[in-house]
Amino acid sequence: MAAKPDGRPVDTSVLEGLLGYNARRASLAVIGHFLQDMAAFELRPVEFSVLTLIASNPGITARQLCQQLDVLPPNLVGLLNTLEQRALIRREPHPTDKRASALHVADGAQTLVQRAQAQALKSDETALAHLSADERATLMALLKKVYAPQQL
Amino acid sequence: MAAKPDGRPVDTSVLEGLLGYNARRASLAVIGHFLQDMAAFELRPVEFSVLTLIASNPGITARQLCQQLDVLPPNLVGLLNTLEQRALIRREPHPTDKRASALHVADGAQTLVQRAQAQALKSDETALAHLSADERATLMALLKKVYAPQQL
DNA sequence: TATTGTTATACTCTATAACTATA
DNA sequence: TATAGTTATAGAGTATAACAATA
């Protein structure tokens, strides 16, 4: 017998009343599903986001990726190098700025990106399995309102 | 002029349709507020959570903290040592299990914990400033449903 | 034989300073 | 003078293996 035996549950009421605690635990759960479902593509969440942004914005620069994803420039370099070595992206000369590169999804990698995006949607299905369609839409809208309140 | 000049916004529609992306960005925003508001107490989010759980559950063990907060035992040791050296907690002999310690908030630290908890609520107010009372309650409930669907 | 707490350690993630080439 | 990309590096966060003491 312990002072807090397994039969007597831990009181988490204070933490459960805080947004940060609930947001962190929900994020951990969602990321857990994502890591599992994306293992087949060998893509981490940030790599998936980078690939998706490049696919949606051909010719995007590293600086724009950094601003959009809250990644610092030094930390993006190795990530882009890896994706380039895996032949998932290519760096082309930027049409007007010789300092920058224009990033594109490599020709042979378009299919992989599309399949990865389809798998990401399935991963969401798993994470949101216990929520109705209305609840899912509400949750997404409220999350956006938290991190980008001015846009809504 | 760039291929993606600042005037032409980056297309994030695919990412914004994914739960993981929205959850991560919302978490970053919330944690940002928390770090700023908790700087006065020199408490990181995990340290605040540990203090709060010990305050709500006097005599709780390190193992129980690890299970509740998804922290691995080796990573909790240094954290508890720091809190003990700062005289915020104390390790007492466990009443029935000589392997474990019974954790308590140090006598002189009860006030600090209460003030930190009040500040955490104010931090939530900041993060949720653009949400109505109804929306806040809904968001918290939906987040819990994501990470602990069986409990609801 | 299993569990609590611990040490050592490694790997990932994130952050800062400074450099180059170009704007 | 400022910016894009890069290098090197440091710090924080997270992970596994192995051990002593106890259950």
Coordinates of C-alpha atoms (C1' of nucleotides) in Angstrom, one line a residue:
Chain A
M1 CA 0.0 0.0 0.0
A2 CA 1.3 3.4 -0.9
A3 CA 0.1 6.9 0.2
K4 CA -1.3 7.1 -3.3
P5 CA -2.2 3.5 -4.2
D6 CA -3.4 2.8 -7.8
G7 CA -6.9 2.5 -6.5
R8 CA -6.9 6.1 -5.4
P9 CA -6.6 8.2 -8.6
V10 CA -4.4 11.3 -8.8
D11 CA -6.3 14.6 -8.5
T12 CA -5.6 16.5 -11.7
S13 CA -8.5 18.9 -11.4
V14 CA -6.4 22.0 -11.3
L15 CA -4.3 21.1 -14.3
E16 CA -7.4 20.0 -16.3
G17 CA -8.8 23.4 -15.8
L18 CA -5.9 25.0 -17.6
L19 CA -5.8 25.4 -21.4
G20 CA -2.1 24.7 -21.7
Y21 CA -2.3 21.3 -20.0
N22 CA -5.2 20.2 -22.2
A23 CA -3.6 21.6 -25.4
R24 CA -0.3 19.8 -24.6
R25 CA -1.9 16.5 -23.9
A26 CA -4.1 16.7 -27.0
S27 CA -1.1 17.6 -29.1
L28 CA 0.9 14.7 -27.8
A29 CA -2.0 12.4 -28.7
V30 CA -2.3 13.8 -32.2
I31 CA 1.4 13.7 -32.9
G32 CA 1.5 10.1 -31.6
H33 CA -1.0 9.1 -34.2
F34 CA 0.8 11.1 -36.9
L35 CA 4.2 9.5 -36.2
Q36 CA 2.7 6.1 -36.3
D37 CA 0.8 6.7 -39.6
M38 CA 3.7 8.5 -41.3
A39 CA 6.4 6.0 -40.4
A40 CA 5.7 4.3 -43.7
F41 CA 6.8 7.5 -45.5
E42 CA 9.7 8.2 -43.2
L43 CA 8.4 11.7 -42.7
R44 CA 8.4 13.6 -39.4
P45 CA 5.7 16.2 -38.9
V46 CA 8.0 19.1 -39.9
E47 CA 9.2 17.3 -43.0
F48 CA 5.6 16.7 -44.0
S49 CA 4.7 20.3 -43.5
V50 CA 7.7 21.5 -45.5
L51 CA 6.9 19.1 -48.3
T52 CA 3.3 20.2 -48.3
L53 CA 4.1 23.9 -48.4
I54 CA 6.5 23.5 -51.2
A55 CA 3.9 21.4 -53.2
S56 CA 1.3 24.1 -52.6
N57 CA 3.7 26.9 -53.4
P58 CA 6.2 26.0 -56.1
G59 CA 9.2 28.3 -56.0
I60 CA 8.8 29.2 -52.3
T61 CA 11.9 30.2 -50.5
A62 CA 13.5 28.9 -47.3
R63 CA 12.8 32.2 -45.6
Q64 CA 9.1 31.9 -46.3
L65 CA 9.0 28.3 -44.9
C66 CA 10.7 29.5 -41.8
Q67 CA 8.2 32.3 -41.2
Q68 CA 5.2 30.1 -41.9
L69 CA 6.3 27.1 -39.8
D70 CA 8.1 28.9 -36.9
V71 CA 11.4 27.2 -37.8
L72 CA 14.6 29.1 -37.4
P73 CA 16.7 29.3 -40.6
P74 CA 19.7 27.4 -39.2
N75 CA 17.4 24.5 -38.3
L76 CA 15.9 24.4 -41.8
V77 CA 19.1 23.9 -43.7
G78 CA 19.8 20.3 -42.7
L79 CA 16.1 19.5 -43.1
L80 CA 16.2 20.7 -46.7
N81 CA 19.5 19.0 -47.4
T82 CA 18.0 15.7 -46.3
L83 CA 14.9 16.1 -48.4
E84 CA 17.1 17.0 -51.4
Q85 CA 19.3 14.0 -50.9
R86 CA 16.3 11.8 -50.7
A87 CA 15.2 13.3 -54.1
L88 CA 12.0 14.6 -52.6
I89 CA 12.7 18.3 -53.4
R90 CA 15.1 20.2 -55.6
R91 CA 16.6 23.7 -55.2
E92 CA 16.4 25.8 -58.4
P93 CA 18.0 29.2 -58.9
H94 CA 15.6 31.9 -57.7
P95 CA 14.4 33.9 -60.8
T96 CA 15.2 37.3 -59.4
D97 CA 17.2 36.9 -56.1
K98 CA 20.6 35.3 -56.5
R99 CA 20.8 34.8 -52.7
A100 CA 17.8 32.6 -52.5
S101 CA 16.7 29.2 -53.9
A102 CA 13.3 28.5 -55.4
L103 CA 12.1 25.2 -53.9
H104 CA 10.1 22.6 -55.8
V105 CA 8.9 19.1 -55.2
A106 CA 11.1 16.7 -57.3
D107 CA 9.4 15.3 -60.3
G108 CA 9.4 11.7 -59.1
A109 CA 8.2 12.7 -55.6
Q110 CA 4.8 14.3 -56.5
T111 CA 3.0 10.9 -55.9
L112 CA 4.6 10.4 -52.6
V113 CA 3.6 13.8 -51.4
Q114 CA 0.0 13.2 -52.5
R115 CA -0.1 9.8 -50.8
A116 CA 1.4 11.3 -47.6
Q117 CA -1.2 14.0 -47.5
A118 CA -4.0 11.3 -47.9
Q119 CA -2.4 9.4 -45.0
A120 CA -2.3 12.6 -42.9
L121 CA -6.1 12.9 -43.4
K122 CA -6.5 9.3 -42.3
S123 CA -4.4 10.0 -39.3
D124 CA -6.7 12.9 -38.4
E125 CA -9.6 10.5 -38.7
T126 CA -8.0 8.3 -36.1
A127 CA -7.3 11.1 -33.7
L128 CA -10.8 12.5 -34.1
A129 CA -12.6 9.2 -34.0
H130 CA -14.6 10.1 -31.0
L131 CA -15.8 13.5 -32.3
S132 CA -18.7 14.1 -34.5
A133 CA -18.4 16.0 -37.8
D134 CA -19.7 19.1 -36.1
E135 CA -17.3 18.7 -33.2
R136 CA -14.4 18.3 -35.5
A137 CA -15.2 21.5 -37.4
T138 CA -15.7 23.4 -34.2
L139 CA -12.4 22.2 -32.7
M140 CA -10.5 23.2 -35.8
A141 CA -12.1 26.7 -35.9
L142 CA -11.5 27.3 -32.2
L143 CA -7.8 26.2 -32.4
K144 CA -7.3 28.7 -35.3
K145 CA -9.0 31.4 -33.2
V146 CA -6.4 30.7 -30.5
Y147 CA -3.3 31.0 -32.6
A148 CA -4.5 33.5 -35.3
P149 CA -7.3 35.4 -33.6
Q150 CA -6.9 38.4 -35.9
Q151 CA -7.7 36.4 -39.0
L152 CA -11.2 35.4 -37.9
Chain B
M1 CA 10.5 40.7 -56.7
A2 CA 10.5 37.1 -55.7
A3 CA 8.6 34.1 -57.1
K4 CA 6.6 34.4 -53.8
P5 CA 6.8 38.1 -52.9
D6 CA 5.4 39.2 -49.6
G7 CA 2.4 40.6 -51.4
R8 CA 1.4 37.1 -52.5
P9 CA 0.6 35.1 -49.4
V10 CA 1.7 31.5 -48.9
D11 CA -1.0 28.9 -49.6
T12 CA -1.4 27.0 -46.3
S13 CA -4.9 25.5 -47.1
V14 CA -3.8 21.9 -47.0
L15 CA -2.0 22.3 -43.7
E16 CA -4.8 24.3 -42.2
G17 CA -7.1 21.4 -42.9
L18 CA -5.1 19.1 -40.7
L19 CA -5.7 18.8 -36.9
G20 CA -2.0 18.3 -36.1
Y21 CA -1.0 21.6 -37.7
N22 CA -3.7 23.6 -36.0
A23 CA -3.0 21.8 -32.6
R24 CA 0.7 22.5 -32.9
R25 CA 0.3 26.2 -33.7
A26 CA -2.3 26.7 -31.0
S27 CA 0.0 24.9 -28.5
L28 CA 2.9 27.1 -29.5
A29 CA 0.8 30.2 -28.9
V30 CA -0.5 29.0 -25.5
I31 CA 3.0 28.0 -24.3
G32 CA 4.3 31.3 -25.5
H33 CA 1.9 33.2 -23.2
F34 CA 2.6 30.8 -20.4
L35 CA 6.4 31.2 -20.6
Q36 CA 6.0 35.0 -20.5
D37 CA 3.6 35.1 -17.6
M38 CA 5.5 32.5 -15.6
A39 CA 8.9 34.0 -16.0
A40 CA 8.3 35.9 -12.8
F41 CA 8.1 32.6 -10.9
E42 CA 11.0 31.0 -12.9
L43 CA 8.8 28.0 -13.5
R44 CA 8.7 26.1 -16.8
P45 CA 5.5 24.4 -17.8
V46 CA 6.6 21.0 -16.6
E47 CA 7.8 22.4 -13.3
F48 CA 4.5 24.1 -12.8
S49 CA 2.6 20.9 -13.5
V50 CA 4.8 18.9 -11.1
L51 CA 4.3 21.5 -8.3
T52 CA 0.6 21.6 -8.9
L53 CA 0.2 17.8 -8.8
I54 CA 2.2 17.6 -5.6
A55 CA 0.1 20.4 -4.1
S56 CA -3.1 18.6 -5.0
N57 CA -1.8 15.2 -4.0
P58 CA 0.4 15.4 -0.9
G59 CA 2.6 12.3 -0.6
I60 CA 2.5 11.5 -4.4
T61 CA 5.4 9.5 -5.7
A62 CA 7.7 10.2 -8.6
R63 CA 6.4 7.2 -10.5
Q64 CA 2.8 8.6 -10.3
L65 CA 4.0 12.0 -11.6
C66 CA 5.7 10.3 -14.5
Q67 CA 2.6 8.4 -15.4
Q68 CA 0.4 11.5 -15.2
L69 CA 2.6 13.9 -17.1
D70 CA 4.2 11.6 -19.7
V71 CA 7.7 12.3 -18.3
L72 CA 10.2 9.4 -18.2
P73 CA 11.6 8.6 -14.8
P74 CA 15.3 9.5 -15.7
N75 CA 14.1 13.0 -16.8
L76 CA 12.1 13.7 -13.6
V77 CA 15.1 13.2 -11.3
G78 CA 16.9 16.4 -12.1
L79 CA 13.7 18.3 -12.2
L80 CA 12.8 17.2 -8.6
N81 CA 16.4 17.8 -7.5
T82 CA 16.1 21.4 -8.7
L83 CA 12.7 22.0 -7.0
E84 CA 14.1 20.5 -3.8
Q85 CA 17.2 22.7 -3.9
R86 CA 15.0 25.8 -4.5
A87 CA 13.1 24.7 -1.3
L88 CA 9.8 24.4 -3.2
I89 CA 9.3 20.7 -2.4
R90 CA 10.6 18.2 0.0
R91 CA 11.1 14.4 -0.2
E92 CA 9.8 12.5 2.8
P93 CA 10.2 8.8 3.5
H94 CA 7.3 6.9 2.0
P95 CA 5.2 5.5 4.8
T96 CA 5.0 2.0 3.4
D97 CA 7.4 1.7 0.5
K98 CA 11.1 2.2 1.3
R99 CA 12.0 2.5 -2.4
A100 CA 9.9 5.5 -3.0
S101 CA 9.7 9.1 -1.6
A102 CA 6.5 10.9 -0.6
L103 CA 6.6 14.3 -2.2
H104 CA 5.2 17.4 -0.5
V105 CA 5.2 21.1 -1.3
A106 CA 7.7 22.8 1.1
D107 CA 6.1 24.7 4.0
G108 CA 7.3 28.1 2.8
A109 CA 6.4 27.4 -0.8
Q110 CA 2.6 27.0 -0.5
T111 CA 2.0 30.7 -1.2
L112 CA 4.2 30.6 -4.3
V113 CA 2.3 27.7 -5.7
Q114 CA -1.0 29.4 -5.2
R115 CA 0.2 32.6 -6.8
A116 CA 1.6 30.7 -9.7
Q117 CA -1.7 28.9 -10.2
A118 CA -3.5 32.2 -10.2
Q119 CA -1.1 33.5 -12.7
A120 CA -1.6 30.4 -14.9
L121 CA -5.3 31.2 -15.0
K122 CA -4.5 34.8 -16.0
S123 CA -2.3 33.4 -18.8
D124 CA -5.2 31.3 -20.0
E125 CA -7.3 34.5 -20.1
T126 CA -4.7 36.1 -22.4
A127 CA -4.6 33.1 -24.7
L128 CA -8.4 32.8 -24.8
A129 CA -9.0 36.5 -25.1
H130 CA -10.8 36.2 -28.4
L131 CA -13.1 33.3 -27.3
S132 CA -16.4 33.7 -25.5
A133 CA -17.1 31.8 -22.3
D134 CA -19.0 29.2 -24.3
E135 CA -16.3 28.8 -26.8
R136 CA -13.6 28.3 -24.0
A137 CA -15.7 25.6 -22.4
T138 CA -16.3 23.9 -25.7
L139 CA -12.6 24.0 -26.6
M140 CA -11.5 22.5 -23.3
A141 CA -14.1 19.7 -23.6
L142 CA -13.1 18.9 -27.2
L143 CA -9.4 18.8 -26.3
K144 CA -10.1 16.4 -23.5
K145 CA -12.1 14.3 -25.9
V146 CA -9.1 14.1 -28.2
Y147 CA -6.6 12.9 -25.6
A148 CA -8.9 11.0 -23.3
P149 CA -11.9 9.9 -25.3
Q150 CA -12.7 7.0 -23.1
Q151 CA -13.3 9.2 -20.1
L152 CA -16.1 11.2 -21.7
Chain C
dT1 C1' 10.8 -11.8 -10.5
dA2 C1' 9.1 -7.0 -10.7
dT3 C1' 9.3 -2.1 -9.4
dT4 C1' 11.2 2.6 -7.6
dG5 C1' 14.5 5.7 -8.1
dT6 C1' 18.8 6.7 -10.1
dT7 C1' 23.1 7.4 -13.2
dA8 C1' 25.1 7.7 -17.5
dT9 C1' 24.4 8.6 -22.1
dA10 C1' 22.7 9.6 -26.7
dC11 C1' 19.6 11.6 -29.8
dT12 C1' 16.5 15.2 -31.2
dC13 C1' 14.8 19.8 -31.0
dT14 C1' 15.5 24.5 -30.5
dA15 C1' 18.3 28.8 -30.0
dT16 C1' 22.3 32.2 -30.8
dA17 C1' 26.4 34.2 -33.0
dA18 C1' 28.9 35.0 -36.9
dC19 C1' 30.0 34.5 -41.7
dT20 C1' 29.2 34.9 -47.4
dA21 C1' 27.0 36.4 -51.0
dT22 C1' 23.7 39.3 -52.7
dA23 C1' 20.0 43.1 -52.4
Chain D
dT1 C1' 22.8 48.9 -44.5
dA2 C1' 19.8 44.9 -44.7
dT3 C1' 18.6 40.2 -46.1
dA4 C1' 18.9 34.9 -47.6
dG5 C1' 21.3 31.1 -46.7
dT6 C1' 24.7 28.8 -44.2
dT7 C1' 28.1 27.0 -40.5
dA8 C1' 29.2 26.0 -35.9
dT9 C1' 27.7 25.5 -31.5
dA10 C1' 25.2 25.5 -27.3
dG11 C1' 21.2 24.4 -24.7
dA12 C1' 16.8 22.1 -23.8
dG13 C1' 13.9 18.2 -24.4
dT14 C1' 13.4 13.3 -24.9
dA15 C1' 15.0 8.5 -25.3
dT16 C1' 17.2 3.8 -23.9
dA17 C1' 20.3 0.7 -21.0
dA18 C1' 21.8 -0.6 -16.8
dC19 C1' 22.3 -0.5 -11.8
dA20 C1' 21.1 -0.7 -6.4
dA21 C1' 17.6 -1.0 -3.1
dT22 C1' 13.3 -2.8 -2.1
dA23 C1' 8.6 -5.1 -3.0

